[in-house]
Amino acid sequence: MGTYLLKRLLLIIPTLFGIMVINFVIVQFAPGGPVEQVLAELTAPGMTTTGPVGGADVAADDTGLASAGLDPALIADLERRFGFDRPMHERFVMMMWNYVRLDFGDSYFQDRPVTELVIERLPVSISLGLWSLLLIYLISIPLGVAKAVRDGSRFDIWTSVLIFVGYAIPGFLFAIVLVVLFAGGTYWEIFPLQGLTSPNFHEMSFPEQVRDYFWHLALPVTAITIGGFATLTMLTKNSFIEELGKQFVLTARSKGINERRVLYGHVFRNAMLIVIAGFPAAFVGILFTGALLIEVIFSLDGLGLLGYEAVLKRDFPILFGTLFVFTLLGLLLNVIGDLTYVLVDPRIDFESRQM
């Protein structure tokens, strides 16, 4: 297992490098880079700006100016400040060297370190991802087991209808419905609509802080959970049904072993392997990307919203810095998933696999 683990860890380096190269090249050829973003703001109709960047002077009249009419010194200064005065390969090498040293630079448009912005938004994404994933697993695994044991029964049929509804309707649509019903949209104003905590959170006692925290999380976490439990439930059910039909289960039953012991002592461990395999991807997906629209609807400043804004503004330090960190985290979690395989079933031997 040690050799396999070492190989997987070493494989992270070229994988991460390849992902960064591909995304870097694609973004460089995308229209509307950071220089163009600044020029578009400077040439907006009715806007007059004097010397906002690098001490260069430029003015825009009421009709707007094309970028070609701007002072070439301003454009050259912008390119220098953003690093576009250097060849693309030099910029990439310098960026990766800084990332290896955990230097992610400053945001182009927020004038703050990328690390500071990520740390500021991290509690929101962790709160949404952690509690949603916990609820999804607590609901999906018992429900999937119950459906497998009662396969074809009325319980299985009616719960399947609910699961298909949850699968067909995206989480953000559930979020809109919850806002309309329970957050003052049209009917009741029971839950807050904005932020992770109340403005006077620090003045509350600890029990009141806990209540306020979960009160704000109730609707967004519910929306993510409803939109995410269907796939895992059906995966658990199908995995259990497959295991229940195998020879070792028939043998255990023929020996008169208690059905509960057969189910949870023999079947559960094998059936959970495929569920465990998908945990790292599910964690990364919900934590960093899956809650983007939920964050927008409930006005939560999380990492998903931060990345989305960085893409729109072409804020490359945020875009590539978060890509580097989240990709590295996802690759490490995949290795952890393999280790969990072995903990659940020691019979699994990754050492004998050809990589």
Short mmCIF file of C-alpha atoms in Angstrom, two decimals:
data_model
loop_
_atom_site.label_atom_id
_atom_site.label_comp_id
_atom_site.label_asym_id
_atom_site.label_seq_id
_atom_site.Cartn_x
_atom_site.Cartn_y
_atom_site.Cartn_z
CA MET A 1 0.00 0.00 0.00
CA GLY A 2 2.92 2.34 0.70
CA THR A 3 4.24 2.05 -2.86
CA TYR A 4 0.80 2.64 -4.33
CA LEU A 5 0.27 5.67 -2.10
CA LEU A 6 3.64 7.11 -3.12
CA LYS A 7 2.81 6.63 -6.81
CA ARG A 8 -0.56 8.35 -6.40
CA LEU A 9 1.01 11.29 -4.59
CA LEU A 10 3.69 11.66 -7.26
CA LEU A 11 1.03 11.45 -9.98
CA ILE A 12 -0.64 14.52 -8.49
CA ILE A 13 2.22 16.73 -9.73
CA PRO A 14 1.89 16.11 -13.51
CA THR A 15 -1.92 15.99 -13.24
CA LEU A 16 -2.07 19.35 -11.50
CA PHE A 17 0.45 20.81 -13.92
CA GLY A 18 -1.52 19.59 -16.94
CA ILE A 19 -4.79 21.02 -15.63
CA MET A 20 -3.17 24.38 -14.98
CA VAL A 21 -1.56 24.47 -18.44
CA ILE A 22 -4.81 23.67 -20.26
CA ASN A 23 -6.84 26.25 -18.34
CA PHE A 24 -4.12 28.89 -18.62
CA VAL A 25 -3.91 28.54 -22.41
CA ILE A 26 -7.68 28.59 -22.85
CA VAL A 27 -8.10 31.70 -20.72
CA GLN A 28 -5.31 33.56 -22.53
CA PHE A 29 -7.14 33.25 -25.84
CA ALA A 30 -10.55 34.16 -24.41
CA PRO A 31 -11.73 37.66 -25.42
CA GLY A 32 -12.11 40.43 -22.88
CA GLY A 33 -9.03 40.15 -20.68
CA PRO A 34 -8.37 42.31 -17.59
CA VAL A 35 -6.83 45.10 -19.69
CA GLU A 36 -9.94 45.23 -21.86
CA GLN A 37 -12.10 45.22 -18.72
CA VAL A 38 -10.36 48.32 -17.39
CA LEU A 39 -10.48 50.05 -20.78
CA ALA A 40 -14.20 49.31 -21.05
CA GLU A 41 -14.78 51.00 -17.70
CA LEU A 42 -12.66 53.98 -18.67
CA THR A 43 -14.49 54.46 -21.96
CA ALA A 44 -17.99 54.06 -20.51
CA PRO A 45 -20.38 56.79 -21.77
CA GLY A 46 -20.69 59.74 -19.43
CA MET A 47 -17.62 58.73 -17.44
CA THR A 48 -14.62 61.00 -16.94
CA THR A 49 -11.56 59.51 -15.33
CA THR A 50 -8.22 61.16 -14.74
CA GLY A 51 -5.13 59.20 -13.87
CA PRO A 52 -6.71 56.20 -12.09
CA VAL A 53 -4.11 53.67 -13.16
CA GLY A 54 -0.37 54.08 -12.98
CA GLY A 55 -0.56 57.85 -13.02
CA ALA A 56 -1.67 57.98 -16.69
CA ASP A 57 -4.31 60.51 -17.69
CA VAL A 58 -7.33 59.73 -19.84
CA ALA A 59 -10.73 61.30 -20.29
CA ALA A 60 -13.95 59.90 -21.77
CA ASP A 61 -16.62 62.15 -23.20
CA ASP A 62 -20.38 61.56 -23.26
CA THR A 63 -20.24 59.64 -26.54
CA GLY A 64 -17.63 57.13 -25.35
CA LEU A 65 -14.22 56.41 -26.78
CA ALA A 66 -12.91 53.38 -28.55
CA SER A 67 -9.91 51.71 -26.93
CA ALA A 68 -7.87 52.67 -29.99
CA GLY A 69 -8.36 56.32 -29.08
CA LEU A 70 -6.83 55.96 -25.62
CA ASP A 71 -3.34 57.06 -24.74
CA PRO A 72 -0.97 54.22 -25.76
CA ALA A 73 1.03 54.92 -22.61
CA LEU A 74 -2.02 54.04 -20.52
CA ILE A 75 -2.53 50.75 -22.36
CA ALA A 76 1.16 49.90 -22.01
CA ASP A 77 1.03 50.73 -18.30
CA LEU A 78 -2.01 48.49 -17.81
CA GLU A 79 -0.29 45.63 -19.62
CA ARG A 80 2.78 46.07 -17.44
CA ARG A 81 0.77 46.12 -14.22
CA PHE A 82 -1.14 42.99 -15.18
CA GLY A 83 2.01 41.27 -16.43
CA PHE A 84 0.97 41.10 -20.07
CA ASP A 85 4.18 42.79 -21.21
CA ARG A 86 5.86 39.38 -20.87
CA PRO A 87 5.48 36.29 -23.10
CA MET A 88 2.78 33.82 -22.12
CA HIS A 89 5.19 31.03 -21.11
CA GLU A 90 7.11 33.35 -18.81
CA ARG A 91 3.89 34.42 -17.10
CA PHE A 92 2.87 30.80 -16.59
CA VAL A 93 6.23 29.74 -15.15
CA MET A 94 6.28 32.72 -12.79
CA MET A 95 2.69 32.01 -11.72
CA MET A 96 3.40 28.34 -10.95
CA TRP A 97 6.60 29.22 -9.09
CA ASN A 98 4.64 31.63 -6.91
CA TYR A 99 1.91 29.04 -6.31
CA VAL A 100 4.46 26.44 -5.21
CA ARG A 101 5.61 28.99 -2.62
CA LEU A 102 1.93 29.56 -1.67
CA ASP A 103 2.06 33.11 -3.02
CA PHE A 104 -1.23 33.64 -4.88
CA GLY A 105 -0.82 37.37 -5.47
CA ASP A 106 -3.41 40.14 -5.24
CA SER A 107 -6.75 40.49 -6.96
CA TYR A 108 -6.65 42.75 -10.02
CA PHE A 109 -9.87 44.56 -9.17
CA GLN A 110 -10.32 44.22 -5.39
CA ASP A 111 -6.77 45.22 -4.44
CA ARG A 112 -6.60 42.52 -1.76
CA PRO A 113 -4.56 39.30 -1.47
CA VAL A 114 -6.25 36.27 -3.00
CA THR A 115 -5.56 34.25 0.15
CA GLU A 116 -7.39 36.85 2.24
CA LEU A 117 -10.41 36.79 -0.09
CA VAL A 118 -10.57 32.98 -0.04
CA ILE A 119 -10.27 32.78 3.75
CA GLU A 120 -13.00 35.42 4.06
CA ARG A 121 -15.40 33.43 1.84
CA LEU A 122 -14.39 29.97 3.09
CA PRO A 123 -16.73 29.78 6.14
CA VAL A 124 -19.79 30.24 3.92
CA SER A 125 -18.82 27.47 1.50
CA ILE A 126 -17.75 25.11 4.27
CA SER A 127 -21.03 25.69 6.10
CA LEU A 128 -23.12 25.03 2.99
CA GLY A 129 -21.06 22.08 1.78
CA LEU A 130 -20.50 20.34 5.10
CA TRP A 131 -24.05 20.42 6.43
CA SER A 132 -25.60 19.69 3.03
CA LEU A 133 -23.32 16.71 2.44
CA LEU A 134 -23.98 15.42 5.96
CA LEU A 135 -27.74 15.60 5.46
CA ILE A 136 -27.54 14.05 1.99
CA TYR A 137 -25.62 11.02 3.31
CA LEU A 138 -27.80 10.69 6.43
CA ILE A 139 -30.92 10.63 4.24
CA SER A 140 -29.69 8.78 1.16
CA ILE A 141 -27.95 5.78 2.71
CA PRO A 142 -30.79 4.65 5.07
CA LEU A 143 -33.38 5.40 2.39
CA GLY A 144 -31.40 3.50 -0.25
CA VAL A 145 -31.03 0.48 2.05
CA ALA A 146 -34.76 0.54 2.88
CA LYS A 147 -35.67 0.71 -0.82
CA ALA A 148 -33.34 -2.19 -1.64
CA VAL A 149 -34.82 -4.40 1.10
CA ARG A 150 -38.37 -3.47 0.04
CA ASP A 151 -37.68 -3.50 -3.69
CA GLY A 152 -40.94 -3.46 -5.68
CA SER A 153 -43.13 -2.62 -2.67
CA ARG A 154 -45.42 0.41 -2.35
CA PHE A 155 -42.80 2.09 -0.20
CA ASP A 156 -40.23 1.65 -2.98
CA ILE A 157 -42.59 2.98 -5.65
CA TRP A 158 -43.75 6.09 -3.75
CA THR A 159 -40.28 7.01 -2.58
CA SER A 160 -39.03 6.57 -6.14
CA VAL A 161 -41.58 9.14 -7.29
CA LEU A 162 -40.26 11.62 -4.73
CA ILE A 163 -36.67 10.85 -5.70
CA PHE A 164 -37.33 11.38 -9.41
CA VAL A 165 -39.01 14.71 -8.63
CA GLY A 166 -35.96 15.73 -6.60
CA TYR A 167 -33.67 14.61 -9.40
CA ALA A 168 -35.62 16.38 -12.15
CA ILE A 169 -35.96 19.75 -10.40
CA PRO A 170 -32.65 21.59 -9.89
CA GLY A 171 -31.68 22.82 -6.45
CA PHE A 172 -31.81 26.51 -7.36
CA LEU A 173 -35.47 26.14 -8.35
CA PHE A 174 -36.24 24.65 -4.95
CA ALA A 175 -34.35 27.61 -3.48
CA ILE A 176 -36.62 30.08 -5.29
CA VAL A 177 -39.71 28.21 -4.06
CA LEU A 178 -38.39 28.29 -0.48
CA VAL A 179 -37.72 32.02 -0.75
CA VAL A 180 -41.23 32.68 -2.06
CA LEU A 181 -42.85 30.56 0.65
CA PHE A 182 -40.74 31.11 3.76
CA ALA A 183 -38.42 34.13 3.31
CA GLY A 184 -40.87 36.95 2.71
CA GLY A 185 -41.15 36.45 -1.03
CA THR A 186 -44.96 36.23 -1.13
CA TYR A 187 -46.25 34.29 1.85
CA TRP A 188 -44.45 33.90 5.19
CA GLU A 189 -41.33 35.68 6.42
CA ILE A 190 -40.00 32.98 8.74
CA PHE A 191 -36.36 32.62 7.70
CA PRO A 192 -33.76 35.30 6.91
CA LEU A 193 -32.84 35.86 3.29
CA GLN A 194 -29.35 37.33 3.46
CA GLY A 195 -26.03 36.45 5.05
CA LEU A 196 -24.77 33.59 7.21
CA THR A 197 -25.47 35.35 10.51
CA SER A 198 -27.40 38.35 11.84
CA PRO A 199 -25.75 41.80 12.13
CA ASN A 200 -25.78 41.56 15.95
CA PHE A 201 -24.35 38.02 15.95
CA HIS A 202 -21.36 38.90 18.17
CA GLU A 203 -23.64 40.41 20.81
CA MET A 204 -25.58 37.15 21.26
CA SER A 205 -24.96 34.40 23.79
CA PHE A 206 -23.49 31.13 22.52
CA PRO A 207 -26.84 29.25 22.36
CA GLU A 208 -28.35 32.22 20.51
CA GLN A 209 -25.42 32.27 18.08
CA VAL A 210 -25.89 28.56 17.31
CA ARG A 211 -29.60 29.08 16.75
CA ASP A 212 -29.00 32.14 14.55
CA TYR A 213 -26.35 30.31 12.50
CA PHE A 214 -28.59 27.34 11.70
CA TRP A 215 -31.60 29.62 11.21
CA HIS A 216 -29.75 31.36 8.37
CA LEU A 217 -28.56 28.03 6.93
CA ALA A 218 -31.95 26.31 7.02
CA LEU A 219 -33.24 27.32 3.58
CA PRO A 220 -30.00 27.13 1.49
CA VAL A 221 -28.99 23.80 3.03
CA THR A 222 -32.50 22.42 2.44
CA ALA A 223 -32.37 23.51 -1.21
CA ILE A 224 -28.98 21.85 -1.79
CA THR A 225 -30.04 18.67 0.04
CA ILE A 226 -33.30 18.29 -1.90
CA GLY A 227 -31.45 18.75 -5.17
CA GLY A 228 -28.62 16.35 -4.28
CA PHE A 229 -29.92 13.30 -2.41
CA ALA A 230 -31.65 11.56 -5.33
CA THR A 231 -28.56 10.23 -7.14
CA LEU A 232 -26.91 8.91 -3.98
CA THR A 233 -30.13 7.21 -2.86
CA MET A 234 -30.50 5.30 -6.13
CA LEU A 235 -26.78 4.47 -6.14
CA THR A 236 -27.09 2.99 -2.65
CA LYS A 237 -30.21 1.04 -3.56
CA ASN A 238 -28.76 -0.46 -6.74
CA SER A 239 -25.51 -1.34 -4.97
CA PHE A 240 -27.39 -3.16 -2.21
CA ILE A 241 -29.63 -5.01 -4.66
CA GLU A 242 -26.55 -6.21 -6.55
CA GLU A 243 -24.91 -7.45 -3.34
CA LEU A 244 -28.11 -9.13 -2.10
CA GLY A 245 -28.14 -11.34 -5.18
CA LYS A 246 -24.61 -12.69 -4.73
CA GLN A 247 -23.78 -16.21 -3.63
CA PHE A 248 -22.30 -15.35 -0.25
CA VAL A 249 -25.59 -13.76 0.83
CA LEU A 250 -27.55 -16.85 -0.20
CA THR A 251 -25.06 -19.02 1.68
CA ALA A 252 -25.34 -16.88 4.82
CA ARG A 253 -29.12 -17.06 4.72
CA SER A 254 -29.08 -20.81 4.18
CA LYS A 255 -27.02 -21.16 7.36
CA GLY A 256 -29.81 -19.45 9.28
CA ILE A 257 -27.92 -16.27 10.03
CA ASN A 258 -30.13 -13.42 11.23
CA GLU A 259 -31.32 -11.22 8.34
CA ARG A 260 -30.17 -8.06 10.08
CA ARG A 261 -26.71 -9.52 10.52
CA VAL A 262 -26.64 -10.58 6.86
CA LEU A 263 -27.66 -7.11 5.75
CA TYR A 264 -25.37 -5.02 7.94
CA GLY A 265 -22.61 -7.50 8.68
CA HIS A 266 -22.00 -8.83 5.17
CA VAL A 267 -23.81 -6.74 2.54
CA PHE A 268 -23.37 -3.23 3.94
CA ARG A 269 -19.57 -3.18 3.78
CA ASN A 270 -19.41 -4.30 0.15
CA ALA A 271 -22.31 -2.13 -0.96
CA MET A 272 -20.81 0.99 0.60
CA LEU A 273 -17.60 0.79 -1.43
CA ILE A 274 -19.08 2.50 -4.48
CA VAL A 275 -20.71 5.14 -2.27
CA ILE A 276 -17.39 5.86 -0.55
CA ALA A 277 -15.67 6.12 -3.93
CA GLY A 278 -17.88 9.03 -4.88
CA PHE A 279 -17.46 10.92 -1.61
CA PRO A 280 -14.38 13.04 -2.56
CA ALA A 281 -15.95 14.22 -5.81
CA ALA A 282 -19.25 14.95 -4.05
CA PHE A 283 -17.48 16.89 -1.30
CA VAL A 284 -15.46 19.04 -3.69
CA GLY A 285 -18.44 19.56 -6.00
CA ILE A 286 -20.82 20.75 -3.29
CA LEU A 287 -18.21 22.67 -1.34
CA PHE A 288 -16.78 24.75 -4.18
CA THR A 289 -19.07 24.73 -7.19
CA GLY A 290 -22.44 23.14 -6.56
CA ALA A 291 -23.80 25.97 -4.41
CA LEU A 292 -23.11 28.86 -6.82
CA LEU A 293 -26.73 29.68 -7.67
CA ILE A 294 -27.77 29.01 -4.07
CA GLU A 295 -25.23 31.58 -2.92
CA VAL A 296 -26.61 34.11 -5.40
CA ILE A 297 -30.25 33.51 -4.43
CA PHE A 298 -29.60 33.76 -0.69
CA SER A 299 -26.96 36.52 -0.96
CA LEU A 300 -24.18 34.39 0.52
CA ASP A 301 -20.60 35.39 -0.32
CA GLY A 302 -19.00 31.99 -0.77
CA LEU A 303 -16.22 30.58 -2.91
CA GLY A 304 -18.56 29.68 -5.76
CA LEU A 305 -19.68 33.28 -6.11
CA LEU A 306 -16.09 34.49 -5.77
CA GLY A 307 -14.96 32.26 -8.65
CA TYR A 308 -17.93 33.23 -10.80
CA GLU A 309 -17.20 36.93 -10.33
CA ALA A 310 -13.53 36.30 -11.13
CA VAL A 311 -14.49 34.67 -14.44
CA LEU A 312 -16.74 37.56 -15.41
CA LYS A 313 -14.13 40.20 -14.56
CA ARG A 314 -11.17 38.14 -15.83
CA ASP A 315 -9.57 38.45 -12.39
CA PHE A 316 -6.80 35.96 -13.17
CA PRO A 317 -5.13 35.83 -9.72
CA ILE A 318 -8.40 34.70 -8.12
CA LEU A 319 -9.29 32.46 -11.06
CA PHE A 320 -6.01 30.54 -11.22
CA GLY A 321 -5.27 30.68 -7.49
CA THR A 322 -8.56 29.03 -6.55
CA LEU A 323 -8.22 26.58 -9.45
CA PHE A 324 -4.79 25.52 -8.18
CA VAL A 325 -5.89 25.07 -4.57
CA PHE A 326 -9.19 23.32 -5.32
CA THR A 327 -7.66 20.99 -7.91
CA LEU A 328 -4.90 20.02 -5.50
CA LEU A 329 -7.48 19.45 -2.76
CA GLY A 330 -9.62 17.32 -5.08
CA LEU A 331 -6.66 15.15 -6.10
CA LEU A 332 -5.67 14.65 -2.46
CA LEU A 333 -9.25 13.72 -1.56
CA ASN A 334 -9.24 11.08 -4.29
CA VAL A 335 -6.20 9.51 -2.64
CA ILE A 336 -7.99 9.68 0.72
CA GLY A 337 -10.95 7.94 -0.92
CA ASP A 338 -8.69 5.03 -1.91
CA LEU A 339 -7.38 4.81 1.64
CA THR A 340 -10.96 4.72 2.91
CA TYR A 341 -11.59 1.80 0.56
CA VAL A 342 -8.94 -0.20 2.42
CA LEU A 343 -10.28 0.81 5.83
CA VAL A 344 -13.77 -0.35 4.89
CA ASP A 345 -12.60 -3.59 3.26
CA PRO A 346 -9.02 -4.70 4.09
CA ARG A 347 -9.25 -7.35 1.36
CA ILE A 348 -8.77 -4.62 -1.26
CA ASP A 349 -5.14 -4.46 -2.39
CA PHE A 350 -4.23 -1.49 -4.55
CA GLU A 351 -0.60 -2.61 -4.51
CA SER A 352 -1.31 -5.36 -7.03
CA ARG A 353 -2.98 -3.01 -9.53
CA GLN A 354 -1.12 -1.86 -12.60
CA MET A 355 -0.97 1.94 -12.76
#
